[in-house]
């Protein structure tokens, strides 16, 4: 069941939040062994929260817009008193002393926190395979990866292990796993949702956003988390609208752009067909479709893999074994110098991919290389932004595939970082340009794996994004399909 | 020794005395229990973000205006990346490519002439924490200081001697204290100074190879360190050596500098703009508002003291070096009035700079804590003018005022210190002295001028210092004619 349905039922006491929460945990216990979407679970805490919501409702109080609905939070977002591991060994024992702004907002909205979801270590990856705690599996085919880095959140939503999930998106980390798992993933405009309390990967690209069963839930979750935050200087001081008002089935005269650069080499035929069919459907609903050009698209991945690692190399410097987290076990050895402790702690605490990106970033920022790499990448970023500015002069929404292929097998690309990086080819530009983007289910490939449709909009125009996505969704049933795992669920109620 | 020309550039770090830290709401106060002024932001917890304290920018803007700098309409915070346990994020947020202000100057008085010291830039940054090395517990870190606001003021290489450097620091400190942005207390570390020093033979173009000297913790130490380092470089050149660019530490006890790291070992800080912060945008209007809050600066005030109170440049510069002292002086001399009694103004200056400063310095207390108020000083000078007490007795009265904090009239009354100006009474004393010292009287009459001084002294002693000295003098001369 979706959150927008559940909220109503809990509020009119058809169902209690406790019942919903308990049944969610029952589902988790059944399938988690296969899916491995969680880094940690908080059943007792969740039930306690659920009871509080129930008693608030019983007392005639306002349970909040998410009143009593289970939410799964990606394990790179802080919740007071619980572990935030970022799926890394280096933070295996880090307990956050504070709530992220998003966490606080969710609390205020009456969400029930059921645990923390798995991710690629520090959100660096596209398959959730780089997690120190093991790979998450795709509920549509357990031999496949769920995408990443928010793979745990997307898989859990698909497998019915949560109603709502929170992810973070730096280069596609919400949209790509949403696409691979057949669910909805929305990356808001940079600055729309506070980053305070999100463990930074690449500060100028990171955004927190919803991963849900349908667009109505995405809108609902956006209502809970969007808005200006004085603790985040990069959050934008604009009033956040009521996104559920955008859930209107009407795309008449909306101008849709199809960027020709996104339909070239490397695009899987099944994916292309699903996307083109979707565009046709939307056109049939009254939208005006035309081709547009984003000429600097081919440089996006290269620019991203300079900028994101550069910022990461600095953001991850704080994990040194001095203050919190993992510290090399040899630290009692009096022969170890400070440098030894740093090197061993970081050498042992970080995984391969994280180390690779730290080195890439440190190199790009080094004196003598800065201009050729970091500065150049920033210039490319500006050009990509300009491409979008120009395209959005002519259209309201740009539609592309979310990913060039569907989900692949676990282990298939883990030793080929370049292949892995290219998975983000369609999602990265939105981060570089700061644009909002959504991925919604638009079909399946020949192997029965979900295909995602990506919609991009102008900065702060999540409303049009949701409106077009909702209109499409209302005419299709992709979002209602359930993976094998979901069939034969014990709990028919939820 | 005049073979080489010394060139010095100074980098001064000033701790700004805002109530809270630069990027979080923690108190920036000095001296609290370790790790009590901390929060997730300043201890670099995962996921935290910095938010710039507006007051910090305003303090730096004040300093920029007071040192004739141009404030950039747009400046940027960068990250300076290096690993050290006192730096919880392992990067320091600091302005790098685009500082808050540039191209200013401060004017010095050097040997009666004026010299401009050019300021290259003023930028803002966060301070690091403090490491405490404890033998039993190993190394501990106190994050109270982490994130306290620092302002760095960098001069061009334009200072020609350690004396000039010291004068520059004195004036800079005076300005910063006037605008109330920092305590500038070197002992507490709220003012720190690094010196870039180079020497080159006179007549040679450009600059010599510089070394950077750190770790001086007093003005005197800075002067000694510069002198030592300049001499070391000159001797090295004389000995045919080449100066290597390096960073050196001043050892106060040894009186020497030691190489800390060479240029080759210098860190690559991998600076880049901090993506967590937005550019600092300063509008003309904001600048205007800050300008309005600036007080009269020491240079201008010194000039005004010379003009309004008729003081010498020397006296004025001493009295205006510290804002509180200048305020005290003006409280004595009166803030209004155009036609001033220049003699009175000078007398006040003498008392303030002389006896009062001597007492304050002895006890190491500030002018604000002075037990003697401006009103008491003015009253005392009036008593001297009226002839109620002599200048000499006034010294005693002043000591008592300082000790007890009581007004001069009370002290004079209580101790019966009123000057005797009664001709009859003085005559009586003088007659006694003449009678008691016939030999000396004879000597004087025989032409020994000096003998008169002795007799007058005896008469003053007999009056316990209360006799009007001028009257004693004239009556004595009359009597001995």
PDB file of N, CA, C and O in Angstrom, chain A residues 399-459:
ATOM      1  N   UNK A 399      12.793  14.744 -21.545  1.00  0.00           N
ATOM      2  CA  UNK A 399      12.615  13.320 -21.233  1.00  0.00           C
ATOM      3  C   UNK A 399      13.754  12.502 -21.840  1.00  0.00           C
ATOM      4  O   UNK A 399      14.126  12.698 -23.003  1.00  0.00           O
ATOM      5  N   UNK A 400      14.304  11.607 -21.028  1.00  0.00           N
ATOM      6  CA  UNK A 400      15.412  10.742 -21.452  1.00  0.00           C
ATOM      7  C   UNK A 400      15.231   9.376 -20.786  1.00  0.00           C
ATOM      8  O   UNK A 400      14.424   9.245 -19.866  1.00  0.00           O
ATOM      9  N   UNK A 401      16.011   8.398 -21.225  1.00  0.00           N
ATOM     10  CA  UNK A 401      16.080   7.182 -20.410  1.00  0.00           C
ATOM     11  C   UNK A 401      16.808   7.530 -19.108  1.00  0.00           C
ATOM     12  O   UNK A 401      17.637   8.436 -19.104  1.00  0.00           O
ATOM     13  N   UNK A 402      16.502   6.851 -17.995  1.00  0.00           N
ATOM     14  CA  UNK A 402      17.250   7.102 -16.772  1.00  0.00           C
ATOM     15  C   UNK A 402      18.643   6.485 -16.879  1.00  0.00           C
ATOM     16  O   UNK A 402      19.633   7.073 -16.430  1.00  0.00           O
ATOM     17  N   UNK A 403      18.687   5.303 -17.479  1.00  0.00           N
ATOM     18  CA  UNK A 403      19.973   4.595 -17.622  1.00  0.00           C
ATOM     19  C   UNK A 403      20.028   3.972 -19.008  1.00  0.00           C
ATOM     20  O   UNK A 403      18.984   3.707 -19.607  1.00  0.00           O
ATOM     21  N   UNK A 404      21.238   3.720 -19.511  1.00  0.00           N
ATOM     22  CA  UNK A 404      21.336   3.120 -20.851  1.00  0.00           C
ATOM     23  C   UNK A 404      20.913   1.648 -20.889  1.00  0.00           C
ATOM     24  O   UNK A 404      20.554   1.147 -21.957  1.00  0.00           O
ATOM     25  N   UNK A 405      20.987   0.971 -19.748  1.00  0.00           N
ATOM     26  CA  UNK A 405      20.612  -0.444 -19.720  1.00  0.00           C
ATOM     27  C   UNK A 405      19.722  -0.683 -18.511  1.00  0.00           C
ATOM     28  O   UNK A 405      19.504   0.224 -17.708  1.00  0.00           O
ATOM     29  N   UNK A 406      19.268  -1.915 -18.359  1.00  0.00           N
ATOM     30  CA  UNK A 406      18.574  -2.283 -17.124  1.00  0.00           C
ATOM     31  C   UNK A 406      19.608  -2.889 -16.171  1.00  0.00           C
ATOM     32  O   UNK A 406      20.793  -2.948 -16.494  1.00  0.00           O
ATOM     33  N   UNK A 407      19.123  -3.352 -15.012  1.00  0.00           N
ATOM     34  CA  UNK A 407      20.042  -3.864 -13.993  1.00  0.00           C
ATOM     35  C   UNK A 407      20.840  -5.052 -14.513  1.00  0.00           C
ATOM     36  O   UNK A 407      20.320  -5.885 -15.260  1.00  0.00           O
ATOM     37  N   UNK A 408      22.107  -5.098 -14.107  1.00  0.00           N
ATOM     38  CA  UNK A 408      22.990  -6.187 -14.561  1.00  0.00           C
ATOM     39  C   UNK A 408      23.292  -7.106 -13.379  1.00  0.00           C
ATOM     40  O   UNK A 408      22.851  -6.858 -12.254  1.00  0.00           O
ATOM     41  N   UNK A 409      24.054  -8.139 -13.660  1.00  0.00           N
ATOM     42  CA  UNK A 409      24.316  -9.137 -12.632  1.00  0.00           C
ATOM     43  C   UNK A 409      25.342  -8.659 -11.609  1.00  0.00           C
ATOM     44  O   UNK A 409      26.257  -7.911 -11.942  1.00  0.00           O
ATOM     45  N   UNK A 410      25.179  -9.119 -10.401  1.00  0.00           N
ATOM     46  CA  UNK A 410      26.139  -8.809  -9.332  1.00  0.00           C
ATOM     47  C   UNK A 410      27.519  -9.277  -9.790  1.00  0.00           C
ATOM     48  O   UNK A 410      27.656 -10.385 -10.304  1.00  0.00           O
ATOM     49  N   UNK A 411      28.497  -8.418  -9.627  1.00  0.00           N
ATOM     50  CA  UNK A 411      29.869  -8.776  -9.966  1.00  0.00           C
ATOM     51  C   UNK A 411      30.242  -8.508 -11.412  1.00  0.00           C
ATOM     52  O   UNK A 411      31.411  -8.506 -11.766  1.00  0.00           O
ATOM     53  N   UNK A 412      29.239  -8.220 -12.245  1.00  0.00           N
ATOM     54  CA  UNK A 412      29.496  -8.071 -13.680  1.00  0.00           C
ATOM     55  C   UNK A 412      30.418  -6.897 -14.014  1.00  0.00           C
ATOM     56  O   UNK A 412      31.265  -6.980 -14.890  1.00  0.00           O
ATOM     57  N   UNK A 413      30.252  -5.783 -13.302  1.00  0.00           N
ATOM     58  CA  UNK A 413      31.020  -4.579 -13.655  1.00  0.00           C
ATOM     59  C   UNK A 413      31.903  -4.065 -12.539  1.00  0.00           C
ATOM     60  O   UNK A 413      32.540  -3.019 -12.676  1.00  0.00           O
ATOM     61  N   UNK A 414      31.925  -4.794 -11.406  1.00  0.00           N
ATOM     62  CA  UNK A 414      32.603  -4.248 -10.234  1.00  0.00           C
ATOM     63  C   UNK A 414      34.101  -4.059 -10.476  1.00  0.00           C
ATOM     64  O   UNK A 414      34.724  -3.196  -9.876  1.00  0.00           O
ATOM     65  N   UNK A 415      34.683  -4.842 -11.388  1.00  0.00           N
ATOM     66  CA  UNK A 415      36.118  -4.685 -11.650  1.00  0.00           C
ATOM     67  C   UNK A 415      36.396  -3.782 -12.833  1.00  0.00           C
ATOM     68  O   UNK A 415      37.528  -3.673 -13.290  1.00  0.00           O
ATOM     69  N   UNK A 416      35.364  -3.159 -13.352  1.00  0.00           N
ATOM     70  CA  UNK A 416      35.549  -2.255 -14.491  1.00  0.00           C
ATOM     71  C   UNK A 416      34.932  -0.901 -14.161  1.00  0.00           C
ATOM     72  O   UNK A 416      33.815  -0.590 -14.555  1.00  0.00           O
ATOM     73  N   UNK A 417      35.662  -0.100 -13.373  1.00  0.00           N
ATOM     74  CA  UNK A 417      35.088   1.164 -12.907  1.00  0.00           C
ATOM     75  C   UNK A 417      34.589   2.041 -14.044  1.00  0.00           C
ATOM     76  O   UNK A 417      33.559   2.713 -13.902  1.00  0.00           O
ATOM     77  N   UNK A 418      35.266   2.015 -15.172  1.00  0.00           N
ATOM     78  CA  UNK A 418      34.862   2.894 -16.264  1.00  0.00           C
ATOM     79  C   UNK A 418      33.472   2.522 -16.782  1.00  0.00           C
ATOM     80  O   UNK A 418      32.617   3.395 -16.995  1.00  0.00           O
ATOM     81  N   UNK A 419      33.214   1.223 -16.954  1.00  0.00           N
ATOM     82  CA  UNK A 419      31.894   0.751 -17.366  1.00  0.00           C
ATOM     83  C   UNK A 419      30.835   1.167 -16.342  1.00  0.00           C
ATOM     84  O   UNK A 419      29.738   1.583 -16.680  1.00  0.00           O
ATOM     85  N   UNK A 420      31.236   1.053 -15.080  1.00  0.00           N
ATOM     86  CA  UNK A 420      30.332   1.404 -14.000  1.00  0.00           C
ATOM     87  C   UNK A 420      30.012   2.897 -14.055  1.00  0.00           C
ATOM     88  O   UNK A 420      28.865   3.305 -13.915  1.00  0.00           O
ATOM     89  N   UNK A 421      31.034   3.710 -14.290  1.00  0.00           N
ATOM     90  CA  UNK A 421      30.829   5.164 -14.318  1.00  0.00           C
ATOM     91  C   UNK A 421      29.888   5.561 -15.453  1.00  0.00           C
ATOM     92  O   UNK A 421      29.116   6.507 -15.349  1.00  0.00           O
ATOM     93  N   UNK A 422      29.962   4.830 -16.560  1.00  0.00           N
ATOM     94  CA  UNK A 422      29.145   5.192 -17.724  1.00  0.00           C
ATOM     95  C   UNK A 422      27.657   4.928 -17.509  1.00  0.00           C
ATOM     96  O   UNK A 422      26.816   5.409 -18.254  1.00  0.00           O
ATOM     97  N   UNK A 423      27.344   4.163 -16.456  1.00  0.00           N
ATOM     98  CA  UNK A 423      25.935   3.920 -16.129  1.00  0.00           C
ATOM     99  C   UNK A 423      25.216   5.211 -15.758  1.00  0.00           C
ATOM    100  O   UNK A 423      24.003   5.298 -15.812  1.00  0.00           O
ATOM    101  N   UNK A 424      25.999   6.197 -15.321  1.00  0.00           N
ATOM    102  CA  UNK A 424      25.404   7.444 -14.847  1.00  0.00           C
ATOM    103  C   UNK A 424      25.309   8.490 -15.942  1.00  0.00           C
ATOM    104  O   UNK A 424      24.993   9.640 -15.683  1.00  0.00           O
ATOM    105  N   UNK A 425      25.569   8.056 -17.161  1.00  0.00           N
ATOM    106  CA  UNK A 425      25.715   9.007 -18.266  1.00  0.00           C
ATOM    107  C   UNK A 425      24.486   9.907 -18.448  1.00  0.00           C
ATOM    108  O   UNK A 425      24.605  11.079 -18.785  1.00  0.00           O
ATOM    109  N   UNK A 426      23.289   9.388 -18.204  1.00  0.00           N
ATOM    110  CA  UNK A 426      22.071  10.187 -18.403  1.00  0.00           C
ATOM    111  C   UNK A 426      21.626  10.948 -17.144  1.00  0.00           C
ATOM    112  O   UNK A 426      20.779  11.832 -17.213  1.00  0.00           O
ATOM    113  N   UNK A 427      22.170  10.554 -16.015  1.00  0.00           N
ATOM    114  CA  UNK A 427      21.703  11.177 -14.768  1.00  0.00           C
ATOM    115  C   UNK A 427      22.629  12.280 -14.260  1.00  0.00           C
ATOM    116  O   UNK A 427      22.191  13.201 -13.574  1.00  0.00           O
ATOM    117  N   UNK A 428      23.911  12.163 -14.611  1.00  0.00           N
ATOM    118  CA  UNK A 428      24.928  13.065 -14.069  1.00  0.00           C
ATOM    119  C   UNK A 428      24.694  14.539 -14.391  1.00  0.00           C
ATOM    120  O   UNK A 428      24.902  15.419 -13.566  1.00  0.00           O
ATOM    121  N   UNK A 429      24.236  14.815 -15.620  1.00  0.00           N
ATOM    122  CA  UNK A 429      24.097  16.214 -16.048  1.00  0.00           C
ATOM    123  C   UNK A 429      23.160  17.001 -15.135  1.00  0.00           C
ATOM    124  O   UNK A 429      23.383  18.183 -14.872  1.00  0.00           O
ATOM    125  N   UNK A 430      22.109  16.340 -14.653  1.00  0.00           N
ATOM    126  CA  UNK A 430      21.158  17.052 -13.783  1.00  0.00           C
ATOM    127  C   UNK A 430      21.845  17.507 -12.501  1.00  0.00           C
ATOM    128  O   UNK A 430      21.544  18.585 -11.968  1.00  0.00           O
ATOM    129  N   UNK A 431      22.775  16.693 -11.990  1.00  0.00           N
ATOM    130  CA  UNK A 431      23.513  17.102 -10.798  1.00  0.00           C
ATOM    131  C   UNK A 431      24.462  18.248 -11.110  1.00  0.00           C
ATOM    132  O   UNK A 431      24.572  19.211 -10.349  1.00  0.00           O
ATOM    133  N   UNK A 432      25.146  18.139 -12.239  1.00  0.00           N
ATOM    134  CA  UNK A 432      26.088  19.198 -12.611  1.00  0.00           C
ATOM    135  C   UNK A 432      25.351  20.520 -12.806  1.00  0.00           C
ATOM    136  O   UNK A 432      25.859  21.584 -12.462  1.00  0.00           O
ATOM    137  N   UNK A 433      24.136  20.448 -13.357  1.00  0.00           N
ATOM    138  CA  UNK A 433      23.377  21.667 -13.618  1.00  0.00           C
ATOM    139  C   UNK A 433      22.452  22.039 -12.457  1.00  0.00           C
ATOM    140  O   UNK A 433      21.811  23.082 -12.486  1.00  0.00           O
ATOM    141  N   UNK A 434      22.376  21.181 -11.463  1.00  0.00           N
ATOM    142  CA  UNK A 434      21.537  21.469 -10.287  1.00  0.00           C
ATOM    143  C   UNK A 434      20.047  21.286 -10.514  1.00  0.00           C
ATOM    144  O   UNK A 434      19.231  21.795  -9.746  1.00  0.00           O
ATOM    145  N   UNK A 435      19.672  20.586 -11.572  1.00  0.00           N
ATOM    146  CA  UNK A 435      18.258  20.483 -11.966  1.00  0.00           C
ATOM    147  C   UNK A 435      17.519  19.376 -11.217  1.00  0.00           C
ATOM    148  O   UNK A 435      18.108  18.394 -10.804  1.00  0.00           O
ATOM    149  N   UNK A 436      16.183  19.508 -11.130  1.00  0.00           N
ATOM    150  CA  UNK A 436      15.395  18.415 -10.569  1.00  0.00           C
ATOM    151  C   UNK A 436      15.151  17.345 -11.628  1.00  0.00           C
ATOM    152  O   UNK A 436      14.997  17.655 -12.809  1.00  0.00           O
ATOM    153  N   UNK A 437      15.144  16.105 -11.161  1.00  0.00           N
ATOM    154  CA  UNK A 437      14.884  15.001 -12.090  1.00  0.00           C
ATOM    155  C   UNK A 437      14.141  13.892 -11.380  1.00  0.00           C
ATOM    156  O   UNK A 437      14.273  13.723 -10.169  1.00  0.00           O
ATOM    157  N   UNK A 438      13.336  13.175 -12.157  1.00  0.00           N
ATOM    158  CA  UNK A 438      12.593  12.063 -11.564  1.00  0.00           C
ATOM    159  C   UNK A 438      12.729  10.855 -12.477  1.00  0.00           C
ATOM    160  O   UNK A 438      12.844  11.001 -13.702  1.00  0.00           O
ATOM    161  N   UNK A 439      12.786   9.689 -11.873  1.00  0.00           N
ATOM    162  CA  UNK A 439      12.737   8.459 -12.663  1.00  0.00           C
ATOM    163  C   UNK A 439      11.465   7.718 -12.274  1.00  0.00           C
ATOM    164  O   UNK A 439      11.202   7.513 -11.092  1.00  0.00           O
ATOM    165  N   UNK A 440      10.686   7.345 -13.298  1.00  0.00           N
ATOM    166  CA  UNK A 440       9.457   6.591 -13.032  1.00  0.00           C
ATOM    167  C   UNK A 440       9.457   5.326 -13.902  1.00  0.00           C
ATOM    168  O   UNK A 440      10.072   5.308 -14.968  1.00  0.00           O
ATOM    169  N   UNK A 441       8.789   4.285 -13.436  1.00  0.00           N
ATOM    170  CA  UNK A 441       8.771   3.041 -14.218  1.00  0.00           C
ATOM    171  C   UNK A 441       8.057   3.241 -15.550  1.00  0.00           C
ATOM    172  O   UNK A 441       6.993   3.874 -15.596  1.00  0.00           O
ATOM    173  N   UNK A 442       8.644   2.708 -16.647  1.00  0.00           N
ATOM    174  CA  UNK A 442       7.995   2.865 -17.955  1.00  0.00           C
ATOM    175  C   UNK A 442       8.028   1.573 -18.747  1.00  0.00           C
ATOM    176  O   UNK A 442       7.928   1.594 -19.972  1.00  0.00           O
ATOM    177  N   UNK A 443       8.228   0.446 -18.064  1.00  0.00           N
ATOM    178  CA  UNK A 443       8.199  -0.809 -18.810  1.00  0.00           C
ATOM    179  C   UNK A 443       9.249  -1.789 -18.324  1.00  0.00           C
ATOM    180  O   UNK A 443       9.881  -1.568 -17.277  1.00  0.00           O
ATOM    181  N   UNK A 444       9.413  -2.856 -19.107  1.00  0.00           N
ATOM    182  CA  UNK A 444      10.378  -3.895 -18.755  1.00  0.00           C
ATOM    183  C   UNK A 444      11.139  -4.297 -19.995  1.00  0.00           C
ATOM    184  O   UNK A 444      10.640  -4.155 -21.120  1.00  0.00           O
ATOM    185  N   UNK A 445      12.363  -4.790 -19.773  1.00  0.00           N
ATOM    186  CA  UNK A 445      13.122  -5.275 -20.926  1.00  0.00           C
ATOM    187  C   UNK A 445      12.758  -6.744 -21.175  1.00  0.00           C
ATOM    188  O   UNK A 445      11.903  -7.321 -20.479  1.00  0.00           O
ATOM    189  N   UNK A 446      13.440  -7.344 -22.145  1.00  0.00           N
ATOM    190  CA  UNK A 446      13.140  -8.712 -22.516  1.00  0.00           C
ATOM    191  C   UNK A 446      13.348  -9.709 -21.386  1.00  0.00           C
ATOM    192  O   UNK A 446      12.753 -10.780 -21.363  1.00  0.00           O
ATOM    193  N   UNK A 447      14.208  -9.339 -20.426  1.00  0.00           N
ATOM    194  CA  UNK A 447      14.488 -10.238 -19.317  1.00  0.00           C
ATOM    195  C   UNK A 447      13.580  -9.976 -18.115  1.00  0.00           C
ATOM    196  O   UNK A 447      13.785 -10.541 -17.046  1.00  0.00           O
ATOM    197  N   UNK A 448      12.653  -9.077 -18.313  1.00  0.00           N
ATOM    198  CA  UNK A 448      11.718  -8.790 -17.222  1.00  0.00           C
ATOM    199  C   UNK A 448      12.253  -7.822 -16.189  1.00  0.00           C
ATOM    200  O   UNK A 448      11.723  -7.717 -15.084  1.00  0.00           O
ATOM    201  N   UNK A 449      13.296  -7.084 -16.566  1.00  0.00           N
ATOM    202  CA  UNK A 449      13.832  -6.101 -15.624  1.00  0.00           C
ATOM    203  C   UNK A 449      13.255  -4.719 -15.941  1.00  0.00           C
ATOM    204  O   UNK A 449      13.082  -4.355 -17.105  1.00  0.00           O
ATOM    205  N   UNK A 450      12.978  -3.929 -14.879  1.00  0.00           N
ATOM    206  CA  UNK A 450      12.304  -2.639 -15.078  1.00  0.00           C
ATOM    207  C   UNK A 450      13.142  -1.623 -15.857  1.00  0.00           C
ATOM    208  O   UNK A 450      14.367  -1.614 -15.761  1.00  0.00           O
ATOM    209  N   UNK A 451      12.434  -0.785 -16.596  1.00  0.00           N
ATOM    210  CA  UNK A 451      13.058   0.333 -17.320  1.00  0.00           C
ATOM    211  C   UNK A 451      12.536   1.625 -16.699  1.00  0.00           C
ATOM    212  O   UNK A 451      11.358   1.727 -16.353  1.00  0.00           O
ATOM    213  N   UNK A 452      13.442   2.615 -16.568  1.00  0.00           N
ATOM    214  CA  UNK A 452      13.044   3.886 -15.973  1.00  0.00           C
ATOM    215  C   UNK A 452      13.000   5.010 -16.998  1.00  0.00           C
ATOM    216  O   UNK A 452      13.815   5.072 -17.913  1.00  0.00           O
ATOM    217  N   UNK A 453      12.021   5.893 -16.821  1.00  0.00           N
ATOM    218  CA  UNK A 453      11.885   7.075 -17.669  1.00  0.00           C
ATOM    219  C   UNK A 453      12.345   8.276 -16.840  1.00  0.00           C
ATOM    220  O   UNK A 453      11.848   8.489 -15.729  1.00  0.00           O
ATOM    221  N   UNK A 454      13.302   9.020 -17.386  1.00  0.00           N
ATOM    222  CA  UNK A 454      13.755  10.195 -16.637  1.00  0.00           C
ATOM    223  C   UNK A 454      13.130  11.463 -17.174  1.00  0.00           C
ATOM    224  O   UNK A 454      13.129  11.706 -18.380  1.00  0.00           O
ATOM    225  N   UNK A 455      12.615  12.283 -16.266  1.00  0.00           N
ATOM    226  CA  UNK A 455      12.095  13.602 -16.628  1.00  0.00           C
ATOM    227  C   UNK A 455      12.933  14.644 -15.911  1.00  0.00           C
ATOM    228  O   UNK A 455      13.203  14.497 -14.704  1.00  0.00           O
ATOM    229  N   UNK A 456      13.346  15.669 -16.640  1.00  0.00           N
ATOM    230  CA  UNK A 456      14.115  16.755 -16.036  1.00  0.00           C
ATOM    231  C   UNK A 456      13.346  18.061 -16.215  1.00  0.00           C
ATOM    232  O   UNK A 456      12.654  18.237 -17.208  1.00  0.00           O
ATOM    233  N   UNK A 457      13.477  18.953 -15.238  1.00  0.00           N
ATOM    234  CA  UNK A 457      12.773  20.235 -15.337  1.00  0.00           C
ATOM    235  C   UNK A 457      13.709  21.384 -14.998  1.00  0.00           C
ATOM    236  O   UNK A 457      14.852  21.178 -14.599  1.00  0.00           O
ATOM    237  N   UNK A 458      13.189  22.599 -15.146  1.00  0.00           N
ATOM    238  CA  UNK A 458      13.939  23.800 -14.766  1.00  0.00           C
ATOM    239  C   UNK A 458      14.165  23.794 -13.256  1.00  0.00           C
ATOM    240  O   UNK A 458      13.392  23.169 -12.527  1.00  0.00           O
ATOM    241  N   UNK A 459      15.190  24.529 -12.798  1.00  0.00           N
ATOM    242  CA  UNK A 459      15.415  24.592 -11.351  1.00  0.00           C
ATOM    243  C   UNK A 459      14.139  25.023 -10.618  1.00  0.00           C
ATOM    244  O   UNK A 459      13.431  25.930 -11.068  1.00  0.00           O
TER     245      UNK A 459
END
